[in-house]
Amino acid sequence: AATAVLGTGLLAVALLGGGAAIAADPITLKLGYSLPPTSHYGVGADAFAKALAEKTDGKYVVEMFPSNALGGEREMIEGAQFGTIDLVVTSTGPVGNFVPDTLTFDIPFLFRDYAHARGVLDGEIGQAVLDKFPERGLIALAWGENGFRHLTNNKVAVTEPEDVKGLKIRTMQNDVHMRAFTTLGALPTPMAFPEVFTAMQQGTIDGQENPIPVIVSGNFAQVQKYLSLTGHVYSPALFIMAPSRWDELSDAEKTAFKEAAKIGADAMRKQVETFEADGIAKLEAAGMTVVEHPDGARFAEALAPAYAEYEKRFDPALIKRIREWQ
Ligand code: PAF
């Protein structure tokens, strides 16, 4: 592996294992993401970098900027639009502000399980959304995965939708999610991820929602007492690329980038499964009270007014097609 210490003080690792050579004059690409290097995003980004090096004979070296080193997800996506960041691994959280078609996937309780979500995203419905990115000044290489989101807070063991009333919950900068929490009577507070830990520590918010791997790797047990396994929404991730970089690639290189991103996405999904397998036990051991079976059916029922709005805003036939996907 080739390593270099960046000006940010971070260790950048260009993974060129598996016998891939570094070209004489490699092109270095900056890749940013919000989670630590050991996270599912880190594992996915490393697998992408390795596959890309192999597929392009070491022409492209990827420098990693994990842990929000290049800013929160919204800022990084803007960076890709401007061409100041080459690649971003991000949740769809803020992406709907750039490419509104992604918002349909952010509807709560849309996907039954991982197989359902992955099947839809990897099929023609997911591809049709990836195809919308260029007209919004971005390139989407592949869907990755953040995971099903669960609720944590410091006030109450949430089992019923009524328990959420009055809770100040940090959401992503995503109005589909915010609408859902408002409908439940919570006070959604959109906030960039880098600010969330301190906000929980200082009590400016009561809680937040994220997949188990994020709750574990973010050490949220230090500042949150209750975890409810609401699984209220699936959180897709994306490999995004700056169009300015993309336009420089040959057709064969474009294919290599997409294939490498798919390899990265598969590694990311595997890592989500690995972290989920022991994550809940870890959080309990760290002192969190876990509500394993909150009343999901009642949460979905309580969201009826929000669903009525989503049906008006998005294509109801598409929502139905996604729900009925087998
Ligand atoms: O909560 C968020 O903002 C996202 O889930 C995170 C943790 C940045 C991962 O994409």
Coordinates of C-alpha atoms and ligand atoms in Angstrom, one line a residue:
A1 CA 0.0 0.0 0.0
A2 CA 1.2 3.5 -0.8
T3 CA 0.7 5.9 2.1
A4 CA 1.1 9.7 2.3
V5 CA 0.5 12.2 5.1
L6 CA -1.7 15.0 3.9
G7 CA -1.7 18.6 4.9
T8 CA -4.8 18.0 7.0
G9 CA -2.8 15.8 9.2
L10 CA -4.7 12.7 8.1
L11 CA -3.2 9.6 6.9
A12 CA -4.2 9.0 3.3
V13 CA -4.0 5.4 2.1
A14 CA -4.1 4.5 -1.5
L15 CA -4.8 0.8 -1.4
L16 CA -3.0 -0.8 -4.3
G17 CA -2.9 -4.3 -2.9
G18 CA -3.5 -7.4 -4.9
G19 CA -0.5 -6.8 -7.1
A20 CA -1.8 -3.7 -8.8
A21 CA 1.1 -1.4 -9.9
I22 CA 1.2 2.3 -9.4
A23 CA 1.6 4.0 -12.8
A24 CA 4.7 6.2 -13.4
D25 CA 2.6 9.3 -13.2
P26 CA -0.6 8.4 -11.3
I27 CA -3.6 10.7 -11.1
T28 CA -4.6 11.3 -7.5
L29 CA -8.3 11.6 -6.7
K30 CA -9.7 13.0 -3.4
L31 CA -12.4 10.9 -1.9
G32 CA -14.4 12.2 1.2
Y33 CA -16.8 10.6 3.6
S34 CA -18.3 11.4 7.0
L35 CA -17.4 8.2 9.0
P36 CA -14.2 6.8 10.4
P37 CA -11.8 4.7 8.2
T38 CA -12.9 1.5 9.9
S39 CA -16.6 2.2 9.1
H40 CA -18.7 0.5 6.4
Y41 CA -18.0 3.7 4.3
G42 CA -14.3 3.2 4.9
V43 CA -14.4 -0.4 4.0
G44 CA -16.4 0.4 0.8
A45 CA -14.1 3.3 -0.2
D46 CA -11.0 1.1 0.3
A47 CA -12.4 -1.7 -1.8
F48 CA -13.3 0.9 -4.5
A49 CA -9.8 2.3 -4.5
K50 CA -8.2 -1.1 -4.8
A51 CA -10.5 -2.3 -7.6
L52 CA -9.9 1.0 -9.5
A53 CA -6.2 0.7 -9.2
E54 CA -6.4 -2.9 -10.5
K55 CA -8.7 -2.0 -13.4
T56 CA -6.7 1.0 -14.5
D57 CA -3.2 -0.4 -14.0
G58 CA -2.5 2.0 -11.2
K59 CA -3.4 5.1 -13.2
Y60 CA -5.7 6.4 -10.5
V61 CA -4.7 6.6 -6.8
V62 CA -7.4 7.5 -4.3
E63 CA -6.6 9.6 -1.3
M64 CA -9.0 9.1 1.5
F65 CA -10.5 12.0 3.6
P66 CA -12.6 10.2 6.2
S67 CA -14.4 11.5 9.3
N68 CA -15.7 14.8 7.8
A69 CA -12.2 16.0 6.9
L70 CA -13.7 17.7 3.9
G71 CA -16.9 18.9 5.7
G72 CA -20.4 17.4 6.2
E73 CA -22.1 15.5 3.4
R74 CA -23.9 18.5 1.9
E75 CA -20.7 20.4 1.7
M76 CA -18.9 17.5 0.1
I77 CA -21.6 17.1 -2.5
E78 CA -21.3 20.8 -3.3
G79 CA -17.5 20.2 -3.6
A80 CA -18.1 17.5 -6.2
Q81 CA -20.4 19.8 -8.2
F82 CA -17.7 22.5 -8.1
G83 CA -14.9 20.0 -8.8
T84 CA -12.9 20.7 -5.6
I85 CA -13.6 17.1 -4.4
D86 CA -13.4 14.2 -6.9
L87 CA -15.4 11.5 -5.1
V88 CA -17.8 11.4 -2.2
V89 CA -19.3 8.5 -0.4
T90 CA -22.5 9.8 1.2
S91 CA -25.9 8.8 2.5
T92 CA -28.9 10.1 0.5
G93 CA -29.6 12.4 3.5
P94 CA -28.8 15.7 1.7
V95 CA -28.7 14.4 -1.8
G96 CA -32.4 15.1 -2.4
N97 CA -31.5 18.8 -2.2
F98 CA -29.5 18.3 -5.4
V99 CA -31.3 15.4 -7.2
P100 CA -34.9 15.4 -6.0
D101 CA -35.6 12.0 -7.6
T102 CA -33.6 10.3 -4.8
L103 CA -36.1 11.5 -2.2
T104 CA -38.6 8.8 -3.0
F105 CA -36.2 6.3 -1.5
D106 CA -36.2 8.3 1.7
I107 CA -39.8 7.5 2.5
P108 CA -40.2 5.8 5.9
F109 CA -41.1 2.1 5.9
L110 CA -40.8 1.9 2.1
F111 CA -38.5 -1.1 2.1
R112 CA -39.2 -4.3 4.1
D113 CA -35.7 -5.5 4.5
Y114 CA -32.2 -5.3 3.0
A115 CA -32.9 -7.7 0.2
H116 CA -35.8 -5.5 -0.9
A117 CA -33.9 -2.2 -0.7
R118 CA -30.8 -3.7 -2.5
G119 CA -33.0 -5.3 -5.2
V120 CA -34.8 -2.1 -6.0
L121 CA -31.6 0.0 -6.0
D122 CA -29.7 -2.4 -8.1
G123 CA -32.5 -2.9 -10.6
E124 CA -34.0 -0.6 -13.2
I125 CA -35.7 1.7 -10.7
G126 CA -32.4 2.5 -9.0
Q127 CA -30.6 2.9 -12.3
A128 CA -33.2 5.4 -13.5
V129 CA -32.5 7.5 -10.5
L130 CA -28.7 7.3 -11.0
D131 CA -29.3 8.5 -14.6
K132 CA -30.8 11.7 -13.2
F133 CA -27.6 12.9 -11.6
P134 CA -25.8 14.4 -14.7
E135 CA -28.6 16.9 -15.4
R136 CA -28.1 18.1 -11.8
G137 CA -24.3 18.6 -12.2
L138 CA -23.2 15.3 -10.5
I139 CA -22.3 11.8 -11.5
A140 CA -23.5 8.8 -9.5
L141 CA -21.4 5.7 -9.9
A142 CA -23.3 3.2 -7.8
W143 CA -25.6 2.7 -4.8
G144 CA -23.9 1.8 -1.6
E145 CA -25.5 1.4 1.9
N146 CA -25.8 3.1 5.2
G147 CA -28.5 0.8 6.6
F148 CA -31.9 0.9 8.4
R149 CA -32.1 3.8 10.7
H150 CA -33.0 3.5 14.4
L151 CA -33.9 6.1 17.0
T152 CA -31.8 7.0 20.0
N153 CA -32.6 9.6 22.7
N154 CA -32.0 10.6 26.3
K155 CA -35.5 11.0 27.6
V156 CA -37.7 8.0 27.1
A157 CA -37.7 4.3 26.0
V158 CA -39.6 4.7 22.8
T159 CA -42.0 1.9 22.0
E160 CA -45.1 3.7 20.6
P161 CA -45.4 6.7 18.3
E162 CA -46.8 8.7 21.2
D163 CA -43.4 8.4 23.0
V164 CA -41.8 10.5 20.3
K165 CA -44.0 13.6 20.9
G166 CA -42.1 16.6 22.0
L167 CA -38.7 15.0 21.5
K168 CA -36.1 17.2 19.8
I169 CA -34.6 14.8 17.2
R170 CA -31.7 15.6 14.9
T171 CA -32.6 14.6 11.4
M172 CA -30.5 14.8 8.2
Q173 CA -31.1 17.8 6.0
N174 CA -33.9 15.9 4.3
D175 CA -37.4 17.2 4.2
V176 CA -39.0 13.7 3.7
H177 CA -37.5 12.6 7.0
M178 CA -38.4 15.9 8.7
R179 CA -42.0 15.6 7.5
A180 CA -42.2 12.2 9.1
F181 CA -40.9 13.3 12.5
T182 CA -43.2 16.4 12.5
T183 CA -46.2 14.1 11.8
L184 CA -45.2 12.0 14.8
G185 CA -45.2 15.2 16.9
A186 CA -41.5 15.3 17.4
L187 CA -39.4 18.5 16.8
P188 CA -37.1 17.6 14.0
T189 CA -33.9 19.6 14.0
P190 CA -31.9 19.3 10.7
M191 CA -28.2 19.4 11.4
A192 CA -25.0 18.4 9.6
F193 CA -23.5 15.2 11.1
P194 CA -20.3 16.7 12.4
E195 CA -22.3 18.8 14.9
V196 CA -24.5 15.9 16.2
F197 CA -22.3 14.4 19.0
T198 CA -21.7 17.8 20.7
A199 CA -25.4 18.7 20.4
M200 CA -26.4 15.4 22.2
Q201 CA -23.7 16.0 24.8
Q202 CA -24.8 19.5 25.5
G203 CA -28.5 18.6 25.4
T204 CA -29.5 20.9 22.6
I205 CA -31.2 17.9 21.0
D206 CA -32.7 14.9 22.8
G207 CA -31.9 12.4 20.2
Q208 CA -31.0 11.4 16.7
E209 CA -31.5 8.5 14.3
N210 CA -28.9 6.5 12.4
P211 CA -28.1 2.9 11.5
I212 CA -26.4 0.6 14.2
P213 CA -22.9 0.9 12.6
V214 CA -23.0 4.7 12.9
I215 CA -24.4 4.6 16.5
V216 CA -21.6 2.2 17.4
S217 CA -18.7 3.9 15.6
G218 CA -19.9 7.3 16.7
N219 CA -19.7 6.2 20.4
F220 CA -23.3 7.5 20.8
A221 CA -23.7 5.3 23.9
Q222 CA -21.6 7.9 25.7
V223 CA -24.3 10.5 25.3
Q224 CA -27.5 8.6 24.6
K225 CA -29.4 6.4 27.0
Y226 CA -32.2 4.8 24.9
L227 CA -32.1 2.9 21.6
S228 CA -35.3 1.9 19.9
L229 CA -34.9 -0.5 17.0
T230 CA -37.5 1.4 14.9
G231 CA -35.9 0.6 11.5
H232 CA -38.1 3.5 10.4
V233 CA -36.3 4.2 7.1
Y234 CA -33.7 2.6 4.9
S235 CA -30.7 4.9 4.3
P236 CA -29.0 4.3 1.0
A237 CA -25.5 5.5 0.3
L238 CA -24.0 6.6 -3.0
F239 CA -20.6 6.8 -4.7
I240 CA -20.7 10.3 -6.3
M241 CA -18.2 11.8 -8.7
A242 CA -17.4 15.3 -9.9
P243 CA -18.5 15.8 -13.5
S244 CA -15.3 17.7 -14.2
R245 CA -13.3 14.6 -13.5
W246 CA -15.7 12.2 -15.2
D247 CA -15.6 14.2 -18.4
E248 CA -11.9 13.6 -18.6
L249 CA -12.3 9.8 -18.7
S250 CA -12.3 7.5 -21.7
D251 CA -15.3 5.2 -22.1
A252 CA -13.2 2.3 -20.9
E253 CA -12.2 4.3 -17.8
K254 CA -15.8 5.2 -17.1
T255 CA -16.7 1.6 -17.1
A256 CA -13.8 0.8 -14.8
F257 CA -15.0 3.5 -12.3
K258 CA -18.5 2.2 -12.3
E259 CA -17.4 -1.4 -11.8
A260 CA -15.0 -0.4 -9.1
A261 CA -17.8 1.5 -7.3
K262 CA -20.0 -1.6 -7.5
I263 CA -17.3 -3.6 -5.9
G264 CA -17.0 -0.9 -3.2
A265 CA -20.7 -0.9 -2.7
D266 CA -20.8 -4.7 -2.2
A267 CA -18.0 -4.5 0.4
M268 CA -19.9 -1.7 2.1
R269 CA -23.1 -3.8 2.3
K270 CA -21.2 -6.8 3.7
Q271 CA -19.6 -4.6 6.4
V272 CA -23.1 -3.2 7.4
E273 CA -24.1 -6.8 8.0
T274 CA -21.0 -7.6 10.0
F275 CA -21.5 -4.5 12.2
E276 CA -25.2 -5.2 12.7
A277 CA -24.5 -8.7 13.9
D278 CA -22.9 -7.6 17.2
G279 CA -23.7 -3.9 17.3
I280 CA -26.8 -4.0 19.5
A281 CA -25.0 -6.2 22.1
K282 CA -22.1 -3.7 22.1
L283 CA -24.5 -0.8 22.7
E284 CA -26.2 -2.7 25.5
A285 CA -22.8 -3.4 27.1
A286 CA -22.0 0.3 26.8
G287 CA -25.0 1.0 28.9
M288 CA -27.8 1.7 26.5
T289 CA -31.3 0.5 27.2
V290 CA -32.5 -1.2 24.0
V291 CA -36.2 -1.4 23.0
E292 CA -35.9 -4.4 20.6
H293 CA -39.5 -4.4 19.3
P294 CA -41.1 -1.0 19.1
D295 CA -44.6 -1.1 17.6
G296 CA -43.6 -0.6 13.9
A297 CA -47.2 -1.1 12.6
R298 CA -48.4 1.7 14.8
F299 CA -45.6 4.0 13.7
A300 CA -46.5 3.4 10.1
E301 CA -50.2 4.1 10.9
A302 CA -49.3 7.3 12.7
L303 CA -47.5 8.4 9.5
A304 CA -50.6 8.3 7.4
P305 CA -50.8 12.1 6.9
A306 CA -47.2 12.2 5.8
Y307 CA -47.8 9.3 3.3
A308 CA -50.7 11.3 1.8
E309 CA -48.3 14.2 1.2
Y310 CA -45.6 11.9 -0.3
E311 CA -48.2 10.4 -2.7
K312 CA -48.9 13.9 -3.9
R313 CA -45.3 15.0 -4.2
F314 CA -43.8 11.8 -5.7
D315 CA -45.1 9.4 -8.4
P316 CA -47.7 7.2 -6.6
A317 CA -47.3 4.5 -9.2
L318 CA -43.5 4.4 -8.5
I319 CA -44.1 4.2 -4.8
K320 CA -46.5 1.2 -5.4
R321 CA -44.0 -0.5 -7.7
I322 CA -41.2 -0.1 -5.1
R323 CA -43.5 -1.4 -2.3
E324 CA -44.6 -4.4 -4.3
W325 CA -41.2 -5.3 -5.6
Q326 CA -40.4 -9.0 -5.0
Ligands
PAF1 O1 -26.8 10.9 9.9 C1 -26.2 11.2 8.9 O2 -25.9 12.3 8.6 C2 -25.6 10.0 8.1 O3 -26.3 8.9 8.3 C3 -24.1 9.8 8.3 C4 -23.8 9.4 9.7 C5 -23.3 11.1 8.0 C6 -23.7 8.7 7.4 O4 -23.9 8.9 6.0

